[in-house]
mmCIF file of C-alpha atoms in Angstrom:
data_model
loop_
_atom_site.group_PDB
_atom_site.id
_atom_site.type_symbol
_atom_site.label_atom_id
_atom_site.label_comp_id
_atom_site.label_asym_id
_atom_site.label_seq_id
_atom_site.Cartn_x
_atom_site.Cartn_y
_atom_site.Cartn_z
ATOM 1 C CA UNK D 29 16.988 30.655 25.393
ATOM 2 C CA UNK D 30 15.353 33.905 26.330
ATOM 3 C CA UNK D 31 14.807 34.345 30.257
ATOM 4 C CA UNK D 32 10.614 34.684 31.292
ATOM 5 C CA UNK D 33 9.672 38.140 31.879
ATOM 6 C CA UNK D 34 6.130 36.744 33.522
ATOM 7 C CA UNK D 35 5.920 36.486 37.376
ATOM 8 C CA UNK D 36 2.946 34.069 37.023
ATOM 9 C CA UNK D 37 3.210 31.565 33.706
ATOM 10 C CA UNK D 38 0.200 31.624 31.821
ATOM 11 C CA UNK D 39 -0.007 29.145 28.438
ATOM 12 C CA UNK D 40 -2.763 30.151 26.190
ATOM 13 C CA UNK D 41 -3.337 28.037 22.853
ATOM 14 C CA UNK D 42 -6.261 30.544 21.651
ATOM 15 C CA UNK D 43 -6.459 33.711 20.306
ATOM 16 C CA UNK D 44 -7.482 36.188 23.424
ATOM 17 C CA UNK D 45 -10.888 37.991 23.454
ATOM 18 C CA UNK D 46 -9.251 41.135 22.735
ATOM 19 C CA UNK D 47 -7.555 39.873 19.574
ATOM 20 C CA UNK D 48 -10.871 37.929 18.207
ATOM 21 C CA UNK D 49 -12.646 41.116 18.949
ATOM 22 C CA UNK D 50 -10.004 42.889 16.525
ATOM 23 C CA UNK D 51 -10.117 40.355 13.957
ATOM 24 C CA UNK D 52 -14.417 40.465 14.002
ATOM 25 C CA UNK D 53 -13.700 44.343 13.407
ATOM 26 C CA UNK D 54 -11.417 44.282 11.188
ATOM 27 C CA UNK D 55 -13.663 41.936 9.448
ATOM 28 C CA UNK D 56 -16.908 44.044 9.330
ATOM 29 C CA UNK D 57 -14.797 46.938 8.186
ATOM 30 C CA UNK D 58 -13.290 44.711 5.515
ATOM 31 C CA UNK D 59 -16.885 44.574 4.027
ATOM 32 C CA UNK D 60 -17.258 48.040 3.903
ATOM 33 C CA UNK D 61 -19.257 48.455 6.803
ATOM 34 C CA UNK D 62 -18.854 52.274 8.253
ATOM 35 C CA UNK D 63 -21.610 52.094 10.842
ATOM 36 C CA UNK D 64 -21.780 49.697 13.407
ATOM 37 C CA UNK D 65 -23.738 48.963 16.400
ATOM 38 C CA UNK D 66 -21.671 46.961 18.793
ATOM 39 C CA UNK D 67 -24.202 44.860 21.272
ATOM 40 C CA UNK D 68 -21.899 41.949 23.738
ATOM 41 C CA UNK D 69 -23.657 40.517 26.902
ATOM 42 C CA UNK D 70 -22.026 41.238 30.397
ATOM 43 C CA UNK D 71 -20.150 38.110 30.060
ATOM 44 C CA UNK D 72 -16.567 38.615 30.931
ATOM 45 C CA UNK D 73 -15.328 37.113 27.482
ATOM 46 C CA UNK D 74 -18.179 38.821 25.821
ATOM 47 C CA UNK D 75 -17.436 42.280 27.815
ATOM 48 C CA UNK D 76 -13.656 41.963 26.462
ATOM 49 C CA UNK D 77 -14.399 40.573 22.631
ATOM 50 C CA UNK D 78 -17.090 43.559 21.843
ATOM 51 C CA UNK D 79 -15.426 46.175 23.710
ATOM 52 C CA UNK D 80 -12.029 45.302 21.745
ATOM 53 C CA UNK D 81 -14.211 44.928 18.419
ATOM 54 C CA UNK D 82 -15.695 48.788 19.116
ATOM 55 C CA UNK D 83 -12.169 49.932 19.845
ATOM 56 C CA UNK D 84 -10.342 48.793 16.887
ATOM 57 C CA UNK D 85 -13.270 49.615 14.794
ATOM 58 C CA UNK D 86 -13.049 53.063 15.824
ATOM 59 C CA UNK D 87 -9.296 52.640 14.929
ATOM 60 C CA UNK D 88 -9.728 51.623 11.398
ATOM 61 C CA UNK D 89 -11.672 54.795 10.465
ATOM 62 C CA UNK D 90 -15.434 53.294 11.263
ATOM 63 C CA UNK D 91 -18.003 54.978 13.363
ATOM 64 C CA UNK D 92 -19.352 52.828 16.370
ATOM 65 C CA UNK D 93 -22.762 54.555 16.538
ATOM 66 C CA UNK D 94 -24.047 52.494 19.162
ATOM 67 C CA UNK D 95 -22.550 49.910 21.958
ATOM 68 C CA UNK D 96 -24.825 48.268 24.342
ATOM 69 C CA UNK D 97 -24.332 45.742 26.873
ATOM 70 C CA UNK D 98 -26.893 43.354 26.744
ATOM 71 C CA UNK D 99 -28.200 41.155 29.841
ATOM 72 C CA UNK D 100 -27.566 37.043 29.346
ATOM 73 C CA UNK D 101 -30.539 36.265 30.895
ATOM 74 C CA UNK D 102 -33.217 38.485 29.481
ATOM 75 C CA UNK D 103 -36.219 37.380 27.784
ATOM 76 C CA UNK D 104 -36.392 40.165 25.075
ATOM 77 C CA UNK D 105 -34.325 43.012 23.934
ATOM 78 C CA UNK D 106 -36.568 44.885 22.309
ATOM 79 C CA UNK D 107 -35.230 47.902 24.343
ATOM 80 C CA UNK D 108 -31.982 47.248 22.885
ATOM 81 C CA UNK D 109 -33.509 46.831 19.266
ATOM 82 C CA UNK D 110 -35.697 50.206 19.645
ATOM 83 C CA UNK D 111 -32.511 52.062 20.219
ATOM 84 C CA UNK D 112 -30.503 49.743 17.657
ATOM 85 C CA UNK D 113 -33.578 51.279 14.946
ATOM 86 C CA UNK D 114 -33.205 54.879 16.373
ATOM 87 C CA UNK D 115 -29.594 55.028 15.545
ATOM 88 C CA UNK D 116 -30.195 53.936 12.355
ATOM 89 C CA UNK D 117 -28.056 50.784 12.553
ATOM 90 C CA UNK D 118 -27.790 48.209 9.749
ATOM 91 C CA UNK D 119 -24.868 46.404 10.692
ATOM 92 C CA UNK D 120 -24.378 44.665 14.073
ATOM 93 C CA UNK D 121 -21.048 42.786 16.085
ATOM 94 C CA UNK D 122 -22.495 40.622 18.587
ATOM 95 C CA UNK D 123 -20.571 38.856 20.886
ATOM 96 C CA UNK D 124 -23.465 36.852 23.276
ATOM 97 C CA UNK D 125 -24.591 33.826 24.154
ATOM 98 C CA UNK D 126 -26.426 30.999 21.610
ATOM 99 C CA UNK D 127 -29.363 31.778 23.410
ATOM 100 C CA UNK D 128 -29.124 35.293 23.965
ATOM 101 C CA UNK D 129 -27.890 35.599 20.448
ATOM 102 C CA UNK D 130 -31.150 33.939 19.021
ATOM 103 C CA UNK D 131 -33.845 35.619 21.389
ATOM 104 C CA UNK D 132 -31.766 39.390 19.979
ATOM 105 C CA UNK D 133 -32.253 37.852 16.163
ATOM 106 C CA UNK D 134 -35.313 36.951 16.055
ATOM 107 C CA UNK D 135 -36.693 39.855 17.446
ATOM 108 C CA UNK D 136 -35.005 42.408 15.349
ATOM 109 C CA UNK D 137 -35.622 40.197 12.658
ATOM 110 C CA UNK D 138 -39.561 40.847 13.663
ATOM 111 C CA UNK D 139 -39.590 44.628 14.576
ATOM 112 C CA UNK D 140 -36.650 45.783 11.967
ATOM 113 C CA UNK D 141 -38.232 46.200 7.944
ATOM 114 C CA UNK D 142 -34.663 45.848 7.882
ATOM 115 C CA UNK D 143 -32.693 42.675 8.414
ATOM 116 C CA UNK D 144 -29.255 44.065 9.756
ATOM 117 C CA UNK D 145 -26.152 42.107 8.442
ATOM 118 C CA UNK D 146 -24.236 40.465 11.326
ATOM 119 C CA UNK D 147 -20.731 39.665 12.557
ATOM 120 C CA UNK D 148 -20.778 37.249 14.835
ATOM 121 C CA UNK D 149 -18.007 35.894 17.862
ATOM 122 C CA UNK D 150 -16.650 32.516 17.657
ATOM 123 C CA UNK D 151 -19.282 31.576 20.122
ATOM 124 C CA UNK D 152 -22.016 31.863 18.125
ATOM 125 C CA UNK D 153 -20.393 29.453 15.334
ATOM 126 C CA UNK D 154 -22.739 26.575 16.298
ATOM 127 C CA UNK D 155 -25.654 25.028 14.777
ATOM 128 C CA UNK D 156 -27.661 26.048 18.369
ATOM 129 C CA UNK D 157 -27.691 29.430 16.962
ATOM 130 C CA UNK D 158 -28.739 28.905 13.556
ATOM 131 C CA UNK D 159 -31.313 25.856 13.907
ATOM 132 C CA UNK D 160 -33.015 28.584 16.584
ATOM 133 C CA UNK D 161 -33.681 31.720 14.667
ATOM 134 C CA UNK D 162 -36.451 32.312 12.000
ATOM 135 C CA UNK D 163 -35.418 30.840 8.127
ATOM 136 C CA UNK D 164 -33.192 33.191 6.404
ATOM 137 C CA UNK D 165 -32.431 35.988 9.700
ATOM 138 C CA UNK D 166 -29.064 35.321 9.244
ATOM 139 C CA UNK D 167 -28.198 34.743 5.996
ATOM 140 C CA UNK D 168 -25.235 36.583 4.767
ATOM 141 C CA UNK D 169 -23.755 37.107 8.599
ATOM 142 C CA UNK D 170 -20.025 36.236 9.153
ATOM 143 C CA UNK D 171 -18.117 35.798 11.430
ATOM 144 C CA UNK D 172 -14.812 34.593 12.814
ATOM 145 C CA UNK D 173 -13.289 31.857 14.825
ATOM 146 C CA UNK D 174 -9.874 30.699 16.215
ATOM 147 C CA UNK D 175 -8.440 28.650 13.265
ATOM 148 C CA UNK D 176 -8.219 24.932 13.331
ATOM 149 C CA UNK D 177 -5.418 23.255 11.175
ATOM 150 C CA UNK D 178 -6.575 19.362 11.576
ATOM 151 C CA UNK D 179 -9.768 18.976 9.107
ATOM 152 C CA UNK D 180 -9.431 15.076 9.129
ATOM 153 C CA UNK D 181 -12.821 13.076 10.285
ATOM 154 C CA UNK D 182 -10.023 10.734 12.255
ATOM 155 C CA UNK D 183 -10.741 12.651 15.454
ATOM 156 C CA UNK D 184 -14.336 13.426 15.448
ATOM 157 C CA UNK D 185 -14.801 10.216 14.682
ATOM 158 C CA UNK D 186 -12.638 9.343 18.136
ATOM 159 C CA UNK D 187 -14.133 11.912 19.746
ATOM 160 C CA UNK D 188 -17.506 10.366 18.832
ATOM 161 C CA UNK D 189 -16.706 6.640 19.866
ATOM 162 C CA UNK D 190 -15.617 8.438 23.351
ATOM 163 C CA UNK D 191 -18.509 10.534 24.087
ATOM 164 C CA UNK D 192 -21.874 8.179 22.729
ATOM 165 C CA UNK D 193 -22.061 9.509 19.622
ATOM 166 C CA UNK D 194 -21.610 13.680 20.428
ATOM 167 C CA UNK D 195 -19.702 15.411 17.865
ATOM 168 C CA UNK D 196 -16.532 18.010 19.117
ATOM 169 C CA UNK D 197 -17.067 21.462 18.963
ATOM 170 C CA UNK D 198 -14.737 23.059 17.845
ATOM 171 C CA UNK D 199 -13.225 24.428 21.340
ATOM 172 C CA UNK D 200 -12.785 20.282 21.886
ATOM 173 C CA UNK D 201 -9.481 20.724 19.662
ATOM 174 C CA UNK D 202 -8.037 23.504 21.977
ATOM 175 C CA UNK D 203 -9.150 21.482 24.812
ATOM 176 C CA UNK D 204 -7.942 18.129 23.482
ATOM 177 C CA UNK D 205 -4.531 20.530 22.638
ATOM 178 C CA UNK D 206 -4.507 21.827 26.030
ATOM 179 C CA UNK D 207 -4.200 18.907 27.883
ATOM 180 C CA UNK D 208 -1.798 16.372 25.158
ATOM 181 C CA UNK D 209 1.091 19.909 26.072
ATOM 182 C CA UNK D 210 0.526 19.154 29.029
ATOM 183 C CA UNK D 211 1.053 15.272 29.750
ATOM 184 C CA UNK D 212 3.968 15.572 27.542
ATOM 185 C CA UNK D 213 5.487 18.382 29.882
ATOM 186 C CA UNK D 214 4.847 16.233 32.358
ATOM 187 C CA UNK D 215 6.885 13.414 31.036
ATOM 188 C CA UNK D 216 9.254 15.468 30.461
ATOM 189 C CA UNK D 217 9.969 17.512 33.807
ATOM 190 C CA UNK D 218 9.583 13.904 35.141
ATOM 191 C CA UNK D 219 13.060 13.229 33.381
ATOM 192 C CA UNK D 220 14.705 16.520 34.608
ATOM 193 C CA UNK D 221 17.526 16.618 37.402
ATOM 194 C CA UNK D 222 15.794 19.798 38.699
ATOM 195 C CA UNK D 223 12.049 19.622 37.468
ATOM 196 C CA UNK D 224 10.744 22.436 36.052
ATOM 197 C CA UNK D 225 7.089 22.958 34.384
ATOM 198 C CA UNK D 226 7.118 26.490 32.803
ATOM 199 C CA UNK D 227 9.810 25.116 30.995
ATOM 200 C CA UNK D 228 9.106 21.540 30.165
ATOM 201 C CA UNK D 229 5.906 23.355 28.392
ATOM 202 C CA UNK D 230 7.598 25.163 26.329
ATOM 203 C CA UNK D 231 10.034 22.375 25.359
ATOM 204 C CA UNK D 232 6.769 19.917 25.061
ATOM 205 C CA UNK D 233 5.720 23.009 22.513
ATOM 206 C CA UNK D 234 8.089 22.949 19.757
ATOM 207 C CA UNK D 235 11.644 21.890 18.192
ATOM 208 C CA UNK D 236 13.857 20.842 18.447
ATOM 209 C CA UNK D 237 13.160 17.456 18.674
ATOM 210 C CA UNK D 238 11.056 14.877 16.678
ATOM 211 C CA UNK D 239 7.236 15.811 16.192
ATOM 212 C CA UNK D 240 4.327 13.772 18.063
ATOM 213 C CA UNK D 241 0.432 13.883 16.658
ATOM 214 C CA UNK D 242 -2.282 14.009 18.676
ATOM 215 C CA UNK D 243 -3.113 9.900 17.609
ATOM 216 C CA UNK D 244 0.117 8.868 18.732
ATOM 217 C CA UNK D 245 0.545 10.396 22.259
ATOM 218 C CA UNK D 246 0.504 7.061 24.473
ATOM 219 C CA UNK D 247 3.206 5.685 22.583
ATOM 220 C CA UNK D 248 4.871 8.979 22.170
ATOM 221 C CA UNK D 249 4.698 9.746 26.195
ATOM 222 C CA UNK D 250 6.340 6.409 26.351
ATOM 223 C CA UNK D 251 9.178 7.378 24.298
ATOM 224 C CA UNK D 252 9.765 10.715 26.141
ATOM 225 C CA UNK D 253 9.681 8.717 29.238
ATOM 226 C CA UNK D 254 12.925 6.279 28.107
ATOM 227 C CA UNK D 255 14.638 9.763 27.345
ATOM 228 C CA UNK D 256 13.579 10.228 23.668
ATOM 229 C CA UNK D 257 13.204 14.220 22.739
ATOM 230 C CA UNK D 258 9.422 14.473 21.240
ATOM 231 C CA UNK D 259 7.199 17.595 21.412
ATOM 232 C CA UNK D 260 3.998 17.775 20.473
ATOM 233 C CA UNK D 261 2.602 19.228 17.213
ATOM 234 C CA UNK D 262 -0.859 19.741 17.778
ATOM 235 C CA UNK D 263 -4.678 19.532 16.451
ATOM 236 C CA UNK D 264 -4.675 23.075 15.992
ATOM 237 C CA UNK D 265 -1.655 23.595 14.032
ATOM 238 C CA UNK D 266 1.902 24.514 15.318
ATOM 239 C CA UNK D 267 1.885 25.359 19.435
ATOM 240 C CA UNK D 268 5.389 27.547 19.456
ATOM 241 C CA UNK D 269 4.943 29.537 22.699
ATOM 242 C CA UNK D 270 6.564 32.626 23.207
ATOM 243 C CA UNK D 271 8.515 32.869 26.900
ATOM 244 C CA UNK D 272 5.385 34.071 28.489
ATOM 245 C CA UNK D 273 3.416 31.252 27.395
ATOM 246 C CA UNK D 274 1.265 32.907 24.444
ATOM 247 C CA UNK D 275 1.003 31.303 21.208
ATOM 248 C CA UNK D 276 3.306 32.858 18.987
ATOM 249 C CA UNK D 277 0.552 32.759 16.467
ATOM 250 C CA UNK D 278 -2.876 33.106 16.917
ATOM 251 C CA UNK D 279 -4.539 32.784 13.590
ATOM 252 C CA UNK D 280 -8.190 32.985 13.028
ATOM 253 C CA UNK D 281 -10.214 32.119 10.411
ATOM 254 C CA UNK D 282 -13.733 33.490 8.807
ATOM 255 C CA UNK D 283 -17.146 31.969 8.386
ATOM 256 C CA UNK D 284 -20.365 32.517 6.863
ATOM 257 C CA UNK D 285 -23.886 31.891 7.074
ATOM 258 C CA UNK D 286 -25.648 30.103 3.623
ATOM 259 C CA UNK D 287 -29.508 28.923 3.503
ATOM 260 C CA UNK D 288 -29.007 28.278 7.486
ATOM 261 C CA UNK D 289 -26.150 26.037 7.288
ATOM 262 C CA UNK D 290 -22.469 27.229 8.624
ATOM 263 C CA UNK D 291 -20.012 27.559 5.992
ATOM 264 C CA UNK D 292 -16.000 27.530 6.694
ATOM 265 C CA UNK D 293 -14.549 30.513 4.056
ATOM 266 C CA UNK D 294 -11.689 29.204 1.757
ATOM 267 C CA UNK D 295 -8.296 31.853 2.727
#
């Protein structure tokens, strides 16, 4: 097994900002977009997802002609939009806040005789968005997400029965994913002579061993606590963790905007 090369373990089961910001470029470039305007909110995670998207943009051969940090809790950006129009922008990453996001639409959507095509951050994949912006102002965006492998209605509909009715977003899974990794590491250091975390997660992660699903996990936890080798497989598709605790894979996947409804995009 290769020895940790991280002073402080860190276990992430999402794609970074930096990496989504990549993918959201390499997106907008991917539909021949050569001018961009790049507008995130002061947000840390919006700071690092547009600031990576401008980079790697720039990297790819397009021209960032603009890139504007916009307040979160501003009631207009029509400052923003002016300059957005003077630059000539027709294509926009945004990386903001639901609300922020629909306050920024809706008013370029009024003071623009051009609607600007948009490529949106995984935070803006929820119906808050698009039931809050005028009919059609964001028809034809994308966008892109962290990918989620488990498209069953078996847990929403636990999920549901749990929280009166609510439906999970789709950050629930990662959540959900977060914490099963880590009651079966517990279990497992539990058993160990010399208990050790760091590495009980990364055995809880991935073969070998015998595969536990996210419906299963009391009875699986039990098993791992009489000795039996089980990892968990995960909601959102295989967790292999490299020896620093990243996901070995962090896929994402695109989505679209149709006649305001939110539309998954077939690979």
């Amino acid at each position: 097994e290769p020895s940790r090369t991280c002073e402080t373990p860190w276990f992430r089961l999402a794609p970074s900002a930096k990496s989504l910001g990549q993918a959201l470029a390499k997106q907008a470039r991917g539909h021949q977009v050569s001018r961009v305007g790049v507008l995130y909110s002061t947000a840390p995670y919006d700071r690092a997802l547009g600031g990576s998207a401008a980079d790697r943009f720039a990297t790819l051969g397009g021209e960032v002609v603009l890139e504007l940090e916009l307040n979160p809790e501003a009631q207009s950006y029509a400052e923003v939009i002016s300059k957005a129009m003077r630059a000539g922008v027709t294509d926009v990453i945004l990386a903001a806040s639901p609300r922020a996001g629909a306050i920024l639409i809706n008013e370029f959507d009024a003071l623009s005789s051009k609607r600007p095509r948009w490529f949106l951050s995984p935070l803006l994949k929820t119906d808050l968005l698009v039931q809050n912006v005028a009919p059609q102002a964001l028809d034809g965006a994308f966008g892109v997400a962290p990918k989620i492998y488990e498209h069953g209605d078996e847990f929403p509909r636990a999920f549901s029965k749990r929280w009166q009715g609510d439906e999970p977003l789709e950050g629930a899974y990662f959540y959900y994913d977060a914490m099963a990794l880590l009651a079966v590491a517990l279990a497992k250091s539990s058993q160990a002579d010399a208990p050790d975390l760091s590495k009980a997660m990364l055995d809880a992660a991935g073969p070998p061993g015998e595969g536990v699903k996210w419906d299963a996990l009391e009875n699986g936890l039990g098993q791992v606590a009489r000795g039996r080798d089980l990892y968990y497989t995960g909601l959102t598709g295989p967790l292999s963790l490299q020896t620093c605790g990243s996901r070995s894979t962090g896929i994402t996947s695109d989505w679209t905007v149709e006649q305001g409804r939110i539309v998954d995009l077939e690979e």
